[in-house]
Amino acid sequence: MKKLITLVCLCSALMSWGWGQKGHDVTAYVAEQHLTPEAKAAVNDLLDGKSMVYWANWLDNASHTPEYAYTKTWHYKNINEGVEYEKMGLNSSGDVVTAIKSRIEILKDPSKSKDEKTLALKMLVHIMGDVHQPMHMGHATDLGGNRVKIKYFNRDKNLHGIWDTDLVESAHKWSYSEWQQQIDRLTPEQQSEVVKGSVDDWAKETFGIATQVYKEMPAGANVSYNEIARWAPVIENQLAKAGIRLAYVLNSIFK
């Protein structure tokens, strides 16, 4: 019984991590560059002057504390192989898509307290990044790629782990501000295209990328330079989109 409990706890811990710290910081910093004056003032008030970057990774740790354990499943939405996005059953404990929608509703609700809205904002900053990480739309059967054993430059890794951190850090050795300076270059017309659709549309887009990742990085693959070159532009696009969409959501709420 102890072994079973340990395994369940380990699986929950593995599945709750989204982009590594760098990816979440980049998402938050890109978003900050696109806030309207009204949204910037509202965010500043709710976060008591701290940057969204300051809170970007907070939920990864908080989800493993008793107080916020209810959010463990809010970092991902698993869709099994061969199942359409719309036909995958909902997780009774919630998922990243339903969590984003419910945090938006809290932030829009004038009856909610400042504390409730502050908590919703901290969570939204993080999970908006999660929904753009392909392995967070991965298969439930392999824990979003955690059970897909591969090699990364001949070192033992798993598919989820390299998407969290390894591929990001290998693509560019930049700070989060340097990432923003380099990838946040979409024209106004391109930004308008990026924010079209709904949260479900954005999640389905990520699910499409996840499907391709599984095909190109099967169990036993040895990921190295070719794969970094192939997927770096995808990572850049996903982080830029996450930040621009987060700003769009906040600007819409606080207009």
mmCIF file of N, CA, C and O in Angstrom, residues 78-164:
data_model
loop_
_atom_site.group_PDB
_atom_site.id
_atom_site.type_symbol
_atom_site.label_atom_id
_atom_site.label_comp_id
_atom_site.label_asym_id
_atom_site.label_seq_id
_atom_site.Cartn_x
_atom_site.Cartn_y
_atom_site.Cartn_z
ATOM 1 N N ASN A 78 -5.086 16.008 -20.280
ATOM 2 C CA ASN A 78 -4.631 14.833 -21.010
ATOM 3 C C ASN A 78 -5.660 14.357 -22.023
ATOM 4 O O ASN A 78 -6.845 14.263 -21.722
ATOM 5 N N ILE A 79 -5.189 14.055 -23.224
ATOM 6 C CA ILE A 79 -6.038 13.546 -24.298
ATOM 7 C C ILE A 79 -5.340 12.324 -24.876
ATOM 8 O O ILE A 79 -4.215 12.423 -25.366
ATOM 9 N N ASN A 80 -5.983 11.205 -24.805
ATOM 10 C CA ASN A 80 -5.328 9.970 -25.219
ATOM 11 C C ASN A 80 -5.205 9.848 -26.729
ATOM 12 O O ASN A 80 -5.958 10.474 -27.487
ATOM 13 N N GLU A 81 -4.281 9.038 -27.149
ATOM 14 C CA GLU A 81 -4.010 8.840 -28.567
ATOM 15 C C GLU A 81 -5.263 8.352 -29.285
ATOM 16 O O GLU A 81 -5.970 7.454 -28.805
ATOM 17 N N GLY A 82 -5.562 8.980 -30.407
ATOM 18 C CA GLY A 82 -6.707 8.577 -31.205
ATOM 19 C C GLY A 82 -8.031 9.158 -30.754
ATOM 20 O O GLY A 82 -9.070 8.909 -31.374
ATOM 21 N N VAL A 83 -8.019 9.948 -29.684
ATOM 22 C CA VAL A 83 -9.251 10.561 -29.170
ATOM 23 C C VAL A 83 -9.284 12.029 -29.574
ATOM 24 O O VAL A 83 -8.300 12.747 -29.415
ATOM 25 N N GLU A 84 -10.411 12.481 -30.095
ATOM 26 C CA GLU A 84 -10.547 13.878 -30.471
ATOM 27 C C GLU A 84 -10.636 14.747 -29.221
ATOM 28 O O GLU A 84 -11.142 14.318 -28.182
ATOM 29 N N TYR A 85 -10.161 15.980 -29.359
ATOM 30 C CA TYR A 85 -10.146 16.911 -28.225
ATOM 31 C C TYR A 85 -11.514 17.000 -27.570
ATOM 32 O O TYR A 85 -11.643 16.917 -26.343
ATOM 33 N N GLU A 86 -12.552 17.180 -28.378
ATOM 34 C CA GLU A 86 -13.902 17.397 -27.847
ATOM 35 C C GLU A 86 -14.490 16.153 -27.187
ATOM 36 O O GLU A 86 -15.427 16.250 -26.393
ATOM 37 N N LYS A 87 -13.940 14.975 -27.522
ATOM 38 C CA LYS A 87 -14.536 13.733 -27.035
ATOM 39 C C LYS A 87 -13.818 13.148 -25.822
ATOM 40 O O LYS A 87 -14.241 12.121 -25.286
ATOM 41 N N MET A 88 -12.725 13.782 -25.407
ATOM 42 C CA MET A 88 -12.018 13.297 -24.224
ATOM 43 C C MET A 88 -12.794 13.705 -22.980
ATOM 44 O O MET A 88 -13.153 14.876 -22.801
ATOM 45 N N GLY A 89 -13.089 12.759 -22.126
ATOM 46 C CA GLY A 89 -13.845 13.058 -20.914
ATOM 47 C C GLY A 89 -13.116 14.031 -20.007
ATOM 48 O O GLY A 89 -11.881 14.116 -20.018
ATOM 49 N N LEU A 90 -13.874 14.774 -19.230
ATOM 50 C CA LEU A 90 -13.301 15.760 -18.331
ATOM 51 C C LEU A 90 -12.778 15.105 -17.055
ATOM 52 O O LEU A 90 -13.353 14.138 -16.558
ATOM 53 N N ASN A 91 -11.707 15.648 -16.531
ATOM 54 C CA ASN A 91 -11.169 15.225 -15.247
ATOM 55 C C ASN A 91 -12.033 15.849 -14.150
ATOM 56 O O ASN A 91 -12.205 17.075 -14.111
ATOM 57 N N SER A 92 -12.574 15.022 -13.277
ATOM 58 C CA SER A 92 -13.469 15.532 -12.227
ATOM 59 C C SER A 92 -12.762 16.500 -11.286
ATOM 60 O O SER A 92 -13.417 17.308 -10.617
ATOM 61 N N SER A 93 -11.427 16.439 -11.243
ATOM 62 C CA SER A 93 -10.663 17.347 -10.384
ATOM 63 C C SER A 93 -10.286 18.643 -11.095
ATOM 64 O O SER A 93 -9.676 19.522 -10.500
ATOM 65 N N GLY A 94 -10.659 18.749 -12.380
ATOM 66 C CA GLY A 94 -10.340 19.945 -13.155
ATOM 67 C C GLY A 94 -9.140 19.731 -14.042
ATOM 68 O O GLY A 94 -8.400 18.753 -13.892
ATOM 69 N N ASP A 95 -8.948 20.631 -14.985
ATOM 70 C CA ASP A 95 -7.800 20.585 -15.882
ATOM 71 C C ASP A 95 -7.393 22.008 -16.225
ATOM 72 O O ASP A 95 -8.010 22.973 -15.761
ATOM 73 N N VAL A 96 -6.362 22.142 -17.045
ATOM 74 C CA VAL A 96 -5.820 23.469 -17.323
ATOM 75 C C VAL A 96 -6.813 24.365 -18.056
ATOM 76 O O VAL A 96 -6.862 25.575 -17.813
ATOM 77 N N VAL A 97 -7.626 23.784 -18.922
ATOM 78 C CA VAL A 97 -8.578 24.596 -19.689
ATOM 79 C C VAL A 97 -9.704 25.104 -18.796
ATOM 80 O O VAL A 97 -10.034 26.296 -18.807
ATOM 81 N N THR A 98 -10.300 24.206 -18.013
ATOM 82 C CA THR A 98 -11.376 24.638 -17.125
ATOM 83 C C THR A 98 -10.845 25.592 -16.056
ATOM 84 O O THR A 98 -11.558 26.509 -15.629
ATOM 85 N N ALA A 99 -9.594 25.388 -15.638
ATOM 86 C CA ALA A 99 -9.001 26.280 -14.631
ATOM 87 C C ALA A 99 -8.809 27.682 -15.194
ATOM 88 O O ALA A 99 -9.075 28.681 -14.507
ATOM 89 N N ILE A 100 -8.347 27.787 -16.432
ATOM 90 C CA ILE A 100 -8.180 29.103 -17.058
ATOM 91 C C ILE A 100 -9.527 29.815 -17.144
ATOM 92 O O ILE A 100 -9.663 30.987 -16.774
ATOM 93 N N LYS A 101 -10.540 29.101 -17.613
ATOM 94 C CA LYS A 101 -11.864 29.706 -17.762
ATOM 95 C C LYS A 101 -12.419 30.185 -16.426
ATOM 96 O O LYS A 101 -12.972 31.293 -16.332
ATOM 97 N N SER A 102 -12.276 29.366 -15.394
ATOM 98 C CA SER A 102 -12.821 29.746 -14.088
ATOM 99 C C SER A 102 -12.031 30.882 -13.450
ATOM 100 O O SER A 102 -12.610 31.727 -12.750
ATOM 101 N N ARG A 103 -10.704 30.964 -13.686
ATOM 102 C CA ARG A 103 -9.929 32.089 -13.142
ATOM 103 C C ARG A 103 -10.343 33.390 -13.832
ATOM 104 O O ARG A 103 -10.404 34.443 -13.197
ATOM 105 N N ILE A 104 -10.609 33.313 -15.127
ATOM 106 C CA ILE A 104 -11.060 34.497 -15.863
ATOM 107 C C ILE A 104 -12.382 34.986 -15.296
ATOM 108 O O ILE A 104 -12.580 36.193 -15.103
ATOM 109 N N GLU A 105 -13.289 34.065 -15.014
ATOM 110 C CA GLU A 105 -14.601 34.447 -14.478
ATOM 111 C C GLU A 105 -14.464 35.113 -13.114
ATOM 112 O O GLU A 105 -15.181 36.073 -12.806
ATOM 113 N N ILE A 106 -13.548 34.615 -12.288
ATOM 114 C CA ILE A 106 -13.325 35.242 -10.974
ATOM 115 C C ILE A 106 -12.809 36.663 -11.154
ATOM 116 O O ILE A 106 -13.271 37.596 -10.485
ATOM 117 N N LEU A 107 -11.861 36.849 -12.049
ATOM 118 C CA LEU A 107 -11.282 38.178 -12.263
ATOM 119 C C LEU A 107 -12.304 39.158 -12.833
ATOM 120 O O LEU A 107 -12.214 40.366 -12.601
ATOM 121 N N LYS A 108 -13.292 38.654 -13.551
ATOM 122 C CA LYS A 108 -14.316 39.513 -14.144
ATOM 123 C C LYS A 108 -15.462 39.818 -13.183
ATOM 124 O O LYS A 108 -16.237 40.747 -13.414
ATOM 125 N N ASP A 109 -15.559 39.049 -12.120
ATOM 126 C CA ASP A 109 -16.707 39.129 -11.213
ATOM 127 C C ASP A 109 -16.523 40.254 -10.196
ATOM 128 O O ASP A 109 -15.662 40.172 -9.324
ATOM 129 N N PRO A 110 -17.354 41.310 -10.262
ATOM 130 C CA PRO A 110 -17.209 42.431 -9.322
ATOM 131 C C PRO A 110 -17.526 42.067 -7.874
ATOM 132 O O PRO A 110 -17.164 42.805 -6.954
ATOM 133 N N SER A 111 -18.184 40.938 -7.676
ATOM 134 C CA SER A 111 -18.530 40.540 -6.306
ATOM 135 C C SER A 111 -17.377 39.829 -5.591
ATOM 136 O O SER A 111 -17.420 39.638 -4.378
ATOM 137 N N LYS A 112 -16.338 39.455 -6.329
ATOM 138 C CA LYS A 112 -15.212 38.762 -5.718
ATOM 139 C C LYS A 112 -14.294 39.743 -4.992
ATOM 140 O O LYS A 112 -14.116 40.880 -5.423
ATOM 141 N N SER A 113 -13.703 39.277 -3.906
ATOM 142 C CA SER A 113 -12.814 40.130 -3.112
ATOM 143 C C SER A 113 -11.466 40.301 -3.803
ATOM 144 O O SER A 113 -11.113 39.550 -4.727
ATOM 145 N N LYS A 114 -10.696 41.267 -3.328
ATOM 146 C CA LYS A 114 -9.359 41.471 -3.873
ATOM 147 C C LYS A 114 -8.498 40.230 -3.666
ATOM 148 O O LYS A 114 -7.740 39.837 -4.570
ATOM 149 N N ASP A 115 -8.595 39.594 -2.504
ATOM 150 C CA ASP A 115 -7.796 38.404 -2.237
ATOM 151 C C ASP A 115 -8.137 37.288 -3.215
ATOM 152 O O ASP A 115 -7.244 36.577 -3.697
ATOM 153 N N GLU A 116 -9.424 37.127 -3.503
ATOM 154 C CA GLU A 116 -9.831 36.082 -4.445
ATOM 155 C C GLU A 116 -9.297 36.371 -5.845
ATOM 156 O O GLU A 116 -8.849 35.470 -6.560
ATOM 157 N N LYS A 117 -9.346 37.634 -6.226
ATOM 158 C CA LYS A 117 -8.859 38.001 -7.549
ATOM 159 C C LYS A 117 -7.333 37.907 -7.638
ATOM 160 O O LYS A 117 -6.788 37.530 -8.675
ATOM 161 N N THR A 118 -6.663 38.241 -6.559
ATOM 162 C CA THR A 118 -5.212 38.127 -6.539
ATOM 163 C C THR A 118 -4.784 36.679 -6.735
ATOM 164 O O THR A 118 -3.889 36.372 -7.534
ATOM 165 N N LEU A 119 -5.437 35.779 -6.031
ATOM 166 C CA LEU A 119 -5.124 34.358 -6.166
ATOM 167 C C LEU A 119 -5.416 33.876 -7.589
ATOM 168 O O LEU A 119 -4.617 33.139 -8.189
ATOM 169 N N ALA A 120 -6.539 34.305 -8.135
ATOM 170 C CA ALA A 120 -6.902 33.905 -9.499
ATOM 171 C C ALA A 120 -5.872 34.396 -10.507
ATOM 172 O O ALA A 120 -5.517 33.678 -11.449
ATOM 173 N N LEU A 121 -5.365 35.599 -10.311
ATOM 174 C CA LEU A 121 -4.369 36.156 -11.224
ATOM 175 C C LEU A 121 -3.053 35.395 -11.144
ATOM 176 O O LEU A 121 -2.448 35.061 -12.176
ATOM 177 N N LYS A 122 -2.598 35.106 -9.932
ATOM 178 C CA LYS A 122 -1.360 34.340 -9.778
ATOM 179 C C LYS A 122 -1.456 33.000 -10.505
ATOM 180 O O LYS A 122 -0.510 32.548 -11.159
ATOM 181 N N MET A 123 -2.606 32.360 -10.368
ATOM 182 C CA MET A 123 -2.813 31.071 -11.015
ATOM 183 C C MET A 123 -2.886 31.213 -12.531
ATOM 184 O O MET A 123 -2.291 30.423 -13.270
ATOM 185 N N LEU A 124 -3.595 32.221 -12.993
ATOM 186 C CA LEU A 124 -3.774 32.419 -14.430
ATOM 187 C C LEU A 124 -2.445 32.668 -15.133
ATOM 188 O O LEU A 124 -2.206 32.147 -16.229
ATOM 189 N N VAL A 125 -1.582 33.460 -14.517
ATOM 190 C CA VAL A 125 -0.271 33.749 -15.099
ATOM 191 C C VAL A 125 0.481 32.446 -15.374
ATOM 192 O O VAL A 125 1.127 32.293 -16.414
ATOM 193 N N HIS A 126 0.355 31.495 -14.468
ATOM 194 C CA HIS A 126 1.081 30.227 -14.617
ATOM 195 C C HIS A 126 0.399 29.283 -15.602
ATOM 196 O O HIS A 126 1.049 28.751 -16.517
ATOM 197 N N ILE A 127 -0.882 29.058 -15.432
ATOM 198 C CA ILE A 127 -1.540 28.028 -16.238
ATOM 199 C C ILE A 127 -1.747 28.458 -17.686
ATOM 200 O O ILE A 127 -1.894 27.608 -18.563
ATOM 201 N N MET A 128 -1.697 29.763 -17.964
ATOM 202 C CA MET A 128 -1.728 30.198 -19.356
ATOM 203 C C MET A 128 -0.452 29.756 -20.069
ATOM 204 O O MET A 128 -0.457 29.465 -21.272
ATOM 205 N N GLY A 129 0.637 29.677 -19.331
ATOM 206 C CA GLY A 129 1.859 29.117 -19.894
ATOM 207 C C GLY A 129 1.731 27.610 -20.075
ATOM 208 O O GLY A 129 2.114 27.056 -21.111
ATOM 209 N N ASP A 130 1.157 26.926 -19.091
ATOM 210 C CA ASP A 130 1.024 25.471 -19.150
ATOM 211 C C ASP A 130 0.252 24.997 -20.376
ATOM 212 O O ASP A 130 0.604 23.991 -20.988
ATOM 213 N N VAL A 131 -0.815 25.702 -20.730
ATOM 214 C CA VAL A 131 -1.666 25.243 -21.828
ATOM 215 C C VAL A 131 -0.963 25.346 -23.176
ATOM 216 O O VAL A 131 -1.438 24.793 -24.174
ATOM 217 N N HIS A 132 0.187 26.020 -23.211
ATOM 218 C CA HIS A 132 0.964 26.135 -24.448
ATOM 219 C C HIS A 132 2.165 25.185 -24.484
ATOM 220 O O HIS A 132 2.905 25.176 -25.458
ATOM 221 N N GLN A 133 2.347 24.388 -23.431
ATOM 222 C CA GLN A 133 3.425 23.400 -23.403
ATOM 223 C C GLN A 133 2.852 22.104 -23.969
ATOM 224 O O GLN A 133 1.949 21.503 -23.378
ATOM 225 N N PRO A 134 3.349 21.627 -25.116
ATOM 226 C CA PRO A 134 2.746 20.473 -25.780
ATOM 227 C C PRO A 134 2.507 19.257 -24.902
ATOM 228 O O PRO A 134 1.460 18.613 -24.989
ATOM 229 N N MET A 135 3.450 18.926 -24.039
ATOM 230 C CA MET A 135 3.281 17.731 -23.225
ATOM 231 C C MET A 135 2.237 17.898 -22.130
ATOM 232 O O MET A 135 1.870 16.936 -21.460
ATOM 233 N N HIS A 136 1.747 19.109 -21.951
ATOM 234 C CA HIS A 136 0.638 19.305 -21.026
ATOM 235 C C HIS A 136 -0.706 19.093 -21.701
ATOM 236 O O HIS A 136 -1.751 19.222 -21.081
ATOM 237 N N MET A 137 -0.630 18.727 -22.975
ATOM 238 C CA MET A 137 -1.803 18.243 -23.702
ATOM 239 C C MET A 137 -1.504 16.831 -24.200
ATOM 240 O O MET A 137 -2.009 16.386 -25.218
ATOM 241 N N GLY A 138 -0.634 16.124 -23.468
ATOM 242 C CA GLY A 138 -0.212 14.786 -23.852
ATOM 243 C C GLY A 138 -1.176 13.711 -23.393
ATOM 244 O O GLY A 138 -2.280 13.986 -22.900
ATOM 245 N N HIS A 139 -0.778 12.453 -23.531
ATOM 246 C CA HIS A 139 -1.641 11.306 -23.245
ATOM 247 C C HIS A 139 -1.687 10.987 -21.748
ATOM 248 O O HIS A 139 -0.656 10.995 -21.082
ATOM 249 N N ALA A 140 -2.881 10.668 -21.268
ATOM 250 C CA ALA A 140 -3.019 10.239 -19.881
ATOM 251 C C ALA A 140 -2.309 8.911 -19.664
ATOM 252 O O ALA A 140 -1.766 8.651 -18.583
ATOM 253 N N THR A 141 -2.280 8.062 -20.683
ATOM 254 C CA THR A 141 -1.690 6.730 -20.558
ATOM 255 C C THR A 141 -0.199 6.761 -20.266
ATOM 256 O O THR A 141 0.348 5.806 -19.708
ATOM 257 N N ASP A 142 0.478 7.843 -20.652
ATOM 258 C CA ASP A 142 1.922 7.930 -20.353
ATOM 259 C C ASP A 142 2.252 9.152 -19.500
ATOM 260 O O ASP A 142 3.380 9.606 -19.461
ATOM 261 N N LEU A 143 1.227 9.665 -18.809
ATOM 262 C CA LEU A 143 1.408 10.807 -17.909
ATOM 263 C C LEU A 143 2.017 11.999 -18.639
ATOM 264 O O LEU A 143 2.980 12.610 -18.178
ATOM 265 N N GLY A 144 1.438 12.323 -19.784
ATOM 266 C CA GLY A 144 1.916 13.483 -20.531
ATOM 267 C C GLY A 144 3.354 13.363 -20.990
ATOM 268 O O GLY A 144 4.080 14.354 -21.057
ATOM 269 N N GLY A 145 3.775 12.145 -21.324
ATOM 270 C CA GLY A 145 5.138 11.923 -21.796
ATOM 271 C C GLY A 145 6.131 11.566 -20.710
ATOM 272 O O GLY A 145 7.292 11.256 -20.999
ATOM 273 N N ASN A 146 5.701 11.573 -19.449
ATOM 274 C CA ASN A 146 6.630 11.241 -18.364
ATOM 275 C C ASN A 146 7.099 9.794 -18.431
ATOM 276 O O ASN A 146 8.187 9.464 -17.951
ATOM 277 N N ARG A 147 6.279 8.922 -19.007
ATOM 278 C CA ARG A 147 6.652 7.513 -19.106
ATOM 279 C C ARG A 147 7.291 7.170 -20.452
ATOM 280 O O ARG A 147 7.608 6.012 -20.693
ATOM 281 N N VAL A 148 7.432 8.144 -21.321
ATOM 282 C CA VAL A 148 8.085 7.909 -22.613
ATOM 283 C C VAL A 148 9.583 8.113 -22.422
ATOM 284 O O VAL A 148 10.066 9.251 -22.333
ATOM 285 N N LYS A 149 10.305 7.029 -22.323
ATOM 286 C CA LYS A 149 11.741 7.096 -22.048
ATOM 287 C C LYS A 149 12.522 7.346 -23.343
ATOM 288 O O LYS A 149 12.383 6.605 -24.314
ATOM 289 N N ILE A 150 13.293 8.393 -23.341
ATOM 290 C CA ILE A 150 14.133 8.730 -24.489
ATOM 291 C C ILE A 150 15.524 9.088 -23.980
ATOM 292 O O ILE A 150 15.769 9.082 -22.777
ATOM 293 N N LYS A 151 16.388 9.408 -24.907
ATOM 294 C CA LYS A 151 17.717 9.887 -24.535
ATOM 295 C C LYS A 151 17.891 11.307 -25.066
ATOM 296 O O LYS A 151 17.376 11.657 -26.126
ATOM 297 N N TYR A 152 18.584 12.100 -24.286
ATOM 298 C CA TYR A 152 18.885 13.476 -24.682
ATOM 299 C C TYR A 152 20.392 13.611 -24.701
ATOM 300 O O TYR A 152 21.023 13.617 -23.650
ATOM 301 N N PHE A 153 20.963 13.644 -25.914
ATOM 302 C CA PHE A 153 22.418 13.577 -26.060
ATOM 303 C C PHE A 153 22.976 12.371 -25.286
ATOM 304 O O PHE A 153 23.921 12.482 -24.509
ATOM 305 N N ASN A 154 22.283 11.235 -25.495
ATOM 306 C CA ASN A 154 22.685 9.936 -24.931
ATOM 307 C C ASN A 154 22.493 9.818 -23.417
ATOM 308 O O ASN A 154 22.917 8.837 -22.823
ATOM 309 N N ARG A 155 21.847 10.799 -22.812
ATOM 310 C CA ARG A 155 21.532 10.712 -21.386
ATOM 311 C C ARG A 155 20.077 10.301 -21.219
ATOM 312 O O ARG A 155 19.204 10.754 -21.957
ATOM 313 N N ASP A 156 19.786 9.468 -20.233
ATOM 314 C CA ASP A 156 18.427 8.990 -20.003
ATOM 315 C C ASP A 156 17.524 10.132 -19.554
ATOM 316 O O ASP A 156 17.822 10.827 -18.566
ATOM 317 N N LYS A 157 16.436 10.310 -20.285
ATOM 318 C CA LYS A 157 15.463 11.362 -19.967
ATOM 319 C C LYS A 157 14.069 10.839 -20.269
ATOM 320 O O LYS A 157 13.891 9.705 -20.709
ATOM 321 N N ASN A 158 13.065 11.689 -20.044
ATOM 322 C CA ASN A 158 11.726 11.354 -20.512
ATOM 323 C C ASN A 158 11.202 12.508 -21.367
ATOM 324 O O ASN A 158 11.715 13.632 -21.302
ATOM 325 N N LEU A 159 10.209 12.219 -22.184
ATOM 326 C CA LEU A 159 9.730 13.183 -23.169
ATOM 327 C C LEU A 159 9.196 14.457 -22.524
ATOM 328 O O LEU A 159 9.460 15.562 -23.000
ATOM 329 N N HIS A 160 8.468 14.314 -21.436
ATOM 330 C CA HIS A 160 7.924 15.486 -20.754
ATOM 331 C C HIS A 160 9.045 16.376 -20.231
ATOM 332 O O HIS A 160 9.018 17.596 -20.404
ATOM 333 N N GLY A 161 10.020 15.764 -19.617
ATOM 334 C CA GLY A 161 11.097 16.527 -18.993
ATOM 335 C C GLY A 161 11.889 17.367 -19.964
ATOM 336 O O GLY A 161 12.245 18.510 -19.661
ATOM 337 N N ILE A 162 12.173 16.811 -21.146
ATOM 338 C CA ILE A 162 12.980 17.618 -22.077
ATOM 339 C C ILE A 162 12.185 18.790 -22.623
ATOM 340 O O ILE A 162 12.762 19.826 -22.952
ATOM 341 N N TRP A 163 10.847 18.647 -22.689
ATOM 342 C CA TRP A 163 10.035 19.780 -23.156
ATOM 343 C C TRP A 163 9.884 20.840 -22.070
ATOM 344 O O TRP A 163 9.725 22.026 -22.371
ATOM 345 N N ASP A 164 9.920 20.443 -20.830
ATOM 346 C CA ASP A 164 9.851 21.425 -19.739
ATOM 347 C C ASP A 164 11.062 22.358 -19.769
ATOM 348 O O ASP A 164 10.911 23.576 -19.683
#
